[in-house]
XYZ file of C-alpha atoms in Angstrom:
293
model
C 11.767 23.493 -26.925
C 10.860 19.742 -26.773
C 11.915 18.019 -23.982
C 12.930 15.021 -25.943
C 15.286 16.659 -28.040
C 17.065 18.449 -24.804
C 17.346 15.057 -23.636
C 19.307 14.212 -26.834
C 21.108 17.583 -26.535
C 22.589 16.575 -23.174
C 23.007 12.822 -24.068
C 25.056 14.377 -27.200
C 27.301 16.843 -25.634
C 28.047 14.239 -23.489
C 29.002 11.496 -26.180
C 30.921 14.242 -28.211
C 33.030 14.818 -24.836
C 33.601 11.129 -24.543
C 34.774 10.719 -27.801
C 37.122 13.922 -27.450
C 38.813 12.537 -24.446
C 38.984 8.929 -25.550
C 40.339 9.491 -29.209
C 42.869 12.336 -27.936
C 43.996 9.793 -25.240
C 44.505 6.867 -27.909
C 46.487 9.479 -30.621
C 48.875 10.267 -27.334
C 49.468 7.035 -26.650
C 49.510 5.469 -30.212
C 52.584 3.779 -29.669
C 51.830 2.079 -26.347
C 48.648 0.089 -26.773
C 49.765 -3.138 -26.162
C 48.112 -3.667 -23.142
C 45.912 -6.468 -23.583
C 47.251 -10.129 -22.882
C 44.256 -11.734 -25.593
C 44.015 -10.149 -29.137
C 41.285 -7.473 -30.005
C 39.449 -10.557 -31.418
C 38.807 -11.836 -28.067
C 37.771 -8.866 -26.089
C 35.416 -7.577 -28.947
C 33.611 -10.898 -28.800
C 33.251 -9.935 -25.005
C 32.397 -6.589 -25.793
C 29.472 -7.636 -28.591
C 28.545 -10.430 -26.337
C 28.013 -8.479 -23.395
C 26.647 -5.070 -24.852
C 24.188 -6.944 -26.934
C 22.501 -8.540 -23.338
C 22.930 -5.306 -21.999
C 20.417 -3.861 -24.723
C 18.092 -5.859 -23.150
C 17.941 -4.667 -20.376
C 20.841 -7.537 -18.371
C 23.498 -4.494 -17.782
C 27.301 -5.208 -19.149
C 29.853 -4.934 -16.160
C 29.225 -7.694 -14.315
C 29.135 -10.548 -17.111
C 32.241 -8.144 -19.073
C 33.796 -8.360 -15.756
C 33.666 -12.137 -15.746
C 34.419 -13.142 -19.165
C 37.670 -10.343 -19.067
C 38.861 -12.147 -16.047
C 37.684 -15.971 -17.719
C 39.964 -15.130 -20.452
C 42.492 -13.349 -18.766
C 42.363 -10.594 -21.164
C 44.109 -7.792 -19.035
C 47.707 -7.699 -17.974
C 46.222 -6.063 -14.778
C 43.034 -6.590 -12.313
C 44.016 -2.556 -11.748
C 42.547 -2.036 -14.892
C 38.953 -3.389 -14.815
C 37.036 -0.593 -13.799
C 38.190 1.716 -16.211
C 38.411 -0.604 -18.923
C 34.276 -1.223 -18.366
C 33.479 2.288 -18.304
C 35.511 3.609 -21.402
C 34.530 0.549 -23.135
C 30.982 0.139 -22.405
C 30.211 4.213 -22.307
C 30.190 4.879 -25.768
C 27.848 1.474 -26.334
C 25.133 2.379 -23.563
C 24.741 6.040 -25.353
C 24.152 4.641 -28.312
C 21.563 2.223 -26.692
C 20.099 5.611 -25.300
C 20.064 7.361 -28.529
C 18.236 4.629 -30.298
C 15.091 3.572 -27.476
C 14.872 7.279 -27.450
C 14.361 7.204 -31.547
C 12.424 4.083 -31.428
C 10.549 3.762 -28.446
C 7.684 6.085 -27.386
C 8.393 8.213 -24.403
C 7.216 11.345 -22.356
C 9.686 13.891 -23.516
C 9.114 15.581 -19.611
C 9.498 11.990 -18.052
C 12.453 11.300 -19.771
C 14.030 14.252 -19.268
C 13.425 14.651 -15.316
C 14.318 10.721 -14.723
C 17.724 11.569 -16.488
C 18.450 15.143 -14.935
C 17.311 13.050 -11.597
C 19.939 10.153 -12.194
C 22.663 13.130 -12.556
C 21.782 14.579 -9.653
C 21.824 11.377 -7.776
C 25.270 10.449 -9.082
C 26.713 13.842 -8.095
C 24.754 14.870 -5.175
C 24.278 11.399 -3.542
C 28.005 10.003 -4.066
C 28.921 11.600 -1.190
C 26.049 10.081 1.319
C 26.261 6.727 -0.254
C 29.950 6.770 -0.111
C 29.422 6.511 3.480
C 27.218 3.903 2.979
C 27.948 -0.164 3.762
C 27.589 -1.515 0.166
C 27.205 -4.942 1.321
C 24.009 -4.015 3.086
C 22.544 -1.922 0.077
C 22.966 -5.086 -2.037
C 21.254 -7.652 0.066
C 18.789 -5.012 0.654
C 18.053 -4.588 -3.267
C 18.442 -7.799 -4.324
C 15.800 -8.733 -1.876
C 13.363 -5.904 -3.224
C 14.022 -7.187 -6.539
C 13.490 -10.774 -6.244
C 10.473 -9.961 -4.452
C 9.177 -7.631 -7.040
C 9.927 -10.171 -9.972
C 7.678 -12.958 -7.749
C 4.808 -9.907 -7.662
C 5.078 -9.705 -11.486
C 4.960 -13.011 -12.310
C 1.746 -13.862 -10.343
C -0.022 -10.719 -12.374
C 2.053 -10.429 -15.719
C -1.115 -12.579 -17.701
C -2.998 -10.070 -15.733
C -1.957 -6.539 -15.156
C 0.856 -6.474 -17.403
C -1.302 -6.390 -20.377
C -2.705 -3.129 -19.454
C 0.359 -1.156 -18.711
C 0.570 0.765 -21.739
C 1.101 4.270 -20.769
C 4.303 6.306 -21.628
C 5.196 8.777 -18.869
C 4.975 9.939 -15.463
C 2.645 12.863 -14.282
C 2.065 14.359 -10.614
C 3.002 12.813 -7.575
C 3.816 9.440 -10.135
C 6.675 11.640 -11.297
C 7.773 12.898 -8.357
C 8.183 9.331 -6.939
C 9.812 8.008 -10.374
C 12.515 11.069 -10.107
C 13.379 10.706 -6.394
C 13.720 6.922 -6.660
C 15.949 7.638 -10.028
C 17.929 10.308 -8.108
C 18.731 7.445 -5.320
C 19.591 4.631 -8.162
C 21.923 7.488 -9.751
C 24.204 7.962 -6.611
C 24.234 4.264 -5.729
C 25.691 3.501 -9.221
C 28.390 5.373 -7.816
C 28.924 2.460 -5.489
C 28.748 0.080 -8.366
C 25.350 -0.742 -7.900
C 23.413 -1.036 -11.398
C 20.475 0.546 -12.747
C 18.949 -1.091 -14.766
C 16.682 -3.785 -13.288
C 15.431 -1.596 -10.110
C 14.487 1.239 -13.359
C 12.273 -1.756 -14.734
C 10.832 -2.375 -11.311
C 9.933 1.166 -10.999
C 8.519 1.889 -14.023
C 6.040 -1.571 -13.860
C 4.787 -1.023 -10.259
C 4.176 2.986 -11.096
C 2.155 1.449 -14.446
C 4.271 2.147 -17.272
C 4.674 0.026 -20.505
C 7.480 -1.938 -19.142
C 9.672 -0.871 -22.583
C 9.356 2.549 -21.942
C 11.882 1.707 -19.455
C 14.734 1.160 -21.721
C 15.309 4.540 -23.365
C 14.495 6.328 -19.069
C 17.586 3.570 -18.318
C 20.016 3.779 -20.556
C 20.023 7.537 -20.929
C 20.039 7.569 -16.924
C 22.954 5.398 -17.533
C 24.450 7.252 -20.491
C 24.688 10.480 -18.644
C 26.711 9.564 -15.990
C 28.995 7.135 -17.410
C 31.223 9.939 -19.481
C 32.049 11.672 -15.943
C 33.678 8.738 -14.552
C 35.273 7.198 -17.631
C 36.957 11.053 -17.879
C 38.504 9.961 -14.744
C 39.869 6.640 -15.819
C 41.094 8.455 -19.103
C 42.572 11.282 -16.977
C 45.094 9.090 -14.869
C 45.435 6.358 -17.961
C 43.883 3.747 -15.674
C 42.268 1.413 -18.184
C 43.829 -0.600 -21.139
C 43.398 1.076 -24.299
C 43.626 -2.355 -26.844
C 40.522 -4.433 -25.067
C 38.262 -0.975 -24.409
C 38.854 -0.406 -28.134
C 37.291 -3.641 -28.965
C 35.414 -3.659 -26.751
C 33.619 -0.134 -27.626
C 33.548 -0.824 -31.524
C 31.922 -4.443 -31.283
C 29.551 -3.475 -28.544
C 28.203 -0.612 -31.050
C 27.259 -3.872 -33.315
C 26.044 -5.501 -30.667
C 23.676 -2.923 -29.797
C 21.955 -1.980 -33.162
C 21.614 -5.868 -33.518
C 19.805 -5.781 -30.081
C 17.809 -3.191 -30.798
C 16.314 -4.672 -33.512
C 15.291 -7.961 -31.746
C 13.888 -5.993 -28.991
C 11.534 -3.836 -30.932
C 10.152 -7.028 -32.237
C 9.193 -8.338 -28.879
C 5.365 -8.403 -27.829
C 4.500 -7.081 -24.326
C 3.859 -10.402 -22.561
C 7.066 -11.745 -23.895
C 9.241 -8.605 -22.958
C 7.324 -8.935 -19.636
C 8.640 -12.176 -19.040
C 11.930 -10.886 -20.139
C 12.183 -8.208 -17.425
C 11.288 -10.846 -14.530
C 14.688 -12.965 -16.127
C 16.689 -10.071 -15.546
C 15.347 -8.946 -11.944
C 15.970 -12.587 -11.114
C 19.504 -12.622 -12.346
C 20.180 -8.932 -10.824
C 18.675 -10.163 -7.191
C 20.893 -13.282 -7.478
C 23.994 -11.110 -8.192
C 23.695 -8.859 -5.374
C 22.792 -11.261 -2.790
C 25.247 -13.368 -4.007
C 28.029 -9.906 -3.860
C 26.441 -8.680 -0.640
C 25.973 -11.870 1.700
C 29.912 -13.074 0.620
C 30.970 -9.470 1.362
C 28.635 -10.431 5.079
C 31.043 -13.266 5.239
C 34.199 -11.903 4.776
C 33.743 -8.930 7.183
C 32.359 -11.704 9.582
């Protein structure tokens, strides 16, 4: 069986029990989903806003976290984490479903990065629990500023000639162990994305080959933990709606503008968002220093 369409299997069992839970736990509680303090209006523009950059690669909680709180869309700070991962779950499978469609791809690659990041997010959650998160993000956010410096002294250069499409040998050993790692520390809210697009330049891989190996990485996990949120009605229902619905738009629109991109100008791209990543999280990690201090 192709490996590509097992990765779509997975990816689809998952979105069908993501859409079971969420629409069974909106028809319950029809008649109490006024739980937003902005109308639907406001937190879709968010969630188009945000889901739309995050189809590029930028990642969606952290600027949906900051525009929800801008706004003051929620009644409750309680209910920010669950409200980003119901909202923004459905949106990053989509993402995943589409690179996967429209962006060539090792089928076996694909497959063992995403299998990896599951792993990682059940396996490792336990040993990075125990982890100081604070020193994980100064620690990555160094890594990745100093990896976006390395590519933009040899983009003009190298990146030109990264053009292959998957991982094979010890290359795909490395690429799965590393994913397996970045899968448990999303656990501890750490994202993704932009240490995926490191890994996938520095190992040679056409740097957009990393969007479908990241958002289905991202994709498979999310649906666990929003099932959680769901479970103990820990998000609000009106903004994740919005939220969910405009961020589909905001992702097909994405997509689109993405595809169009040439290599040295989605090269350039990626360093943007390793730059902005490393500034969040030593930003996050050195005021968490502080406060502990």
């Amino acid at each position: 069986m192709n490996t590509t369409f097992i990765t779509q299997l997975v990816l689809g069992m998952l979105l069908l029990f993501q859409v079971y839970n969420y629409g069974n736990d909106i028809i319950v509680n029809r008649k109490r989903l006024n739980d937003g303090k902005r109308s639907p209006a406001v937190t879709g523009l968010i969630g188009f806003t945000t889901n739309f950059f995050d189809t590029l690669g930028i990642g969606s909680y952290a600027p949906t976290t900051m525009l929800l709180k801008l706004t003051k869309s929620l009644k409750n700070d309680k209910l920010l984490p669950g409200t980003l991962n119901v909202g923004c779950a459905i949106p990053v499978m989509t993402e995943a479903f589409m690179y996967i469609k429209t962006v060539e791809v090792d089928g076996t690659t694909l497959l063992s990065m995403v299998f990896a990041a599951m792993l990682g997010s059940f396996i490792g959650a336990k040993v990075v629990a125990r982890l100081d998160e604070k020193k994980i993000q100064v620690v990555m956010g160094s890594a990745l500023a100093i990896t976006a410096i390395l590519m933009t002294g040899v983009t003009t250069k190298l990146g030109a000639h990264n053009v292959a499409t998957g991982f094979y040998g010890w290359k795909l050993g490395v690429a799965c162990g590393v994913n397996f790692i970045l899968g448990a520390l999303m656990t501890a809210g750490i994202g993704l994305y932009a240490p995926c697009l490191a890994l996938v330049y520095l190992l040679g891989l056409n740097p957009l080959v990393a969007f479908p190996i990241m958002m289905s990485s991202s994709a498979s996990v999310m649906p666990i933990a929003a099932w959680e949120f769901i479970k103990k009605g820990d998000y609000a229902r009106v903004p994740a709606i919005s939220i969910t619905i405009c961020g589909c738009v905001g992702v097909f629109i994405a997509i689109t503008f993405v595809k169009r991109l040439d290599l040295t100008i989605l090269m350039w791209l990626v360093i943007c968002v390793m730059i902005y990543t490393s500034i969040l999280m030593l930003v996050e990690g050195i005021r968490k220093f502080r406060i502990t201090e």
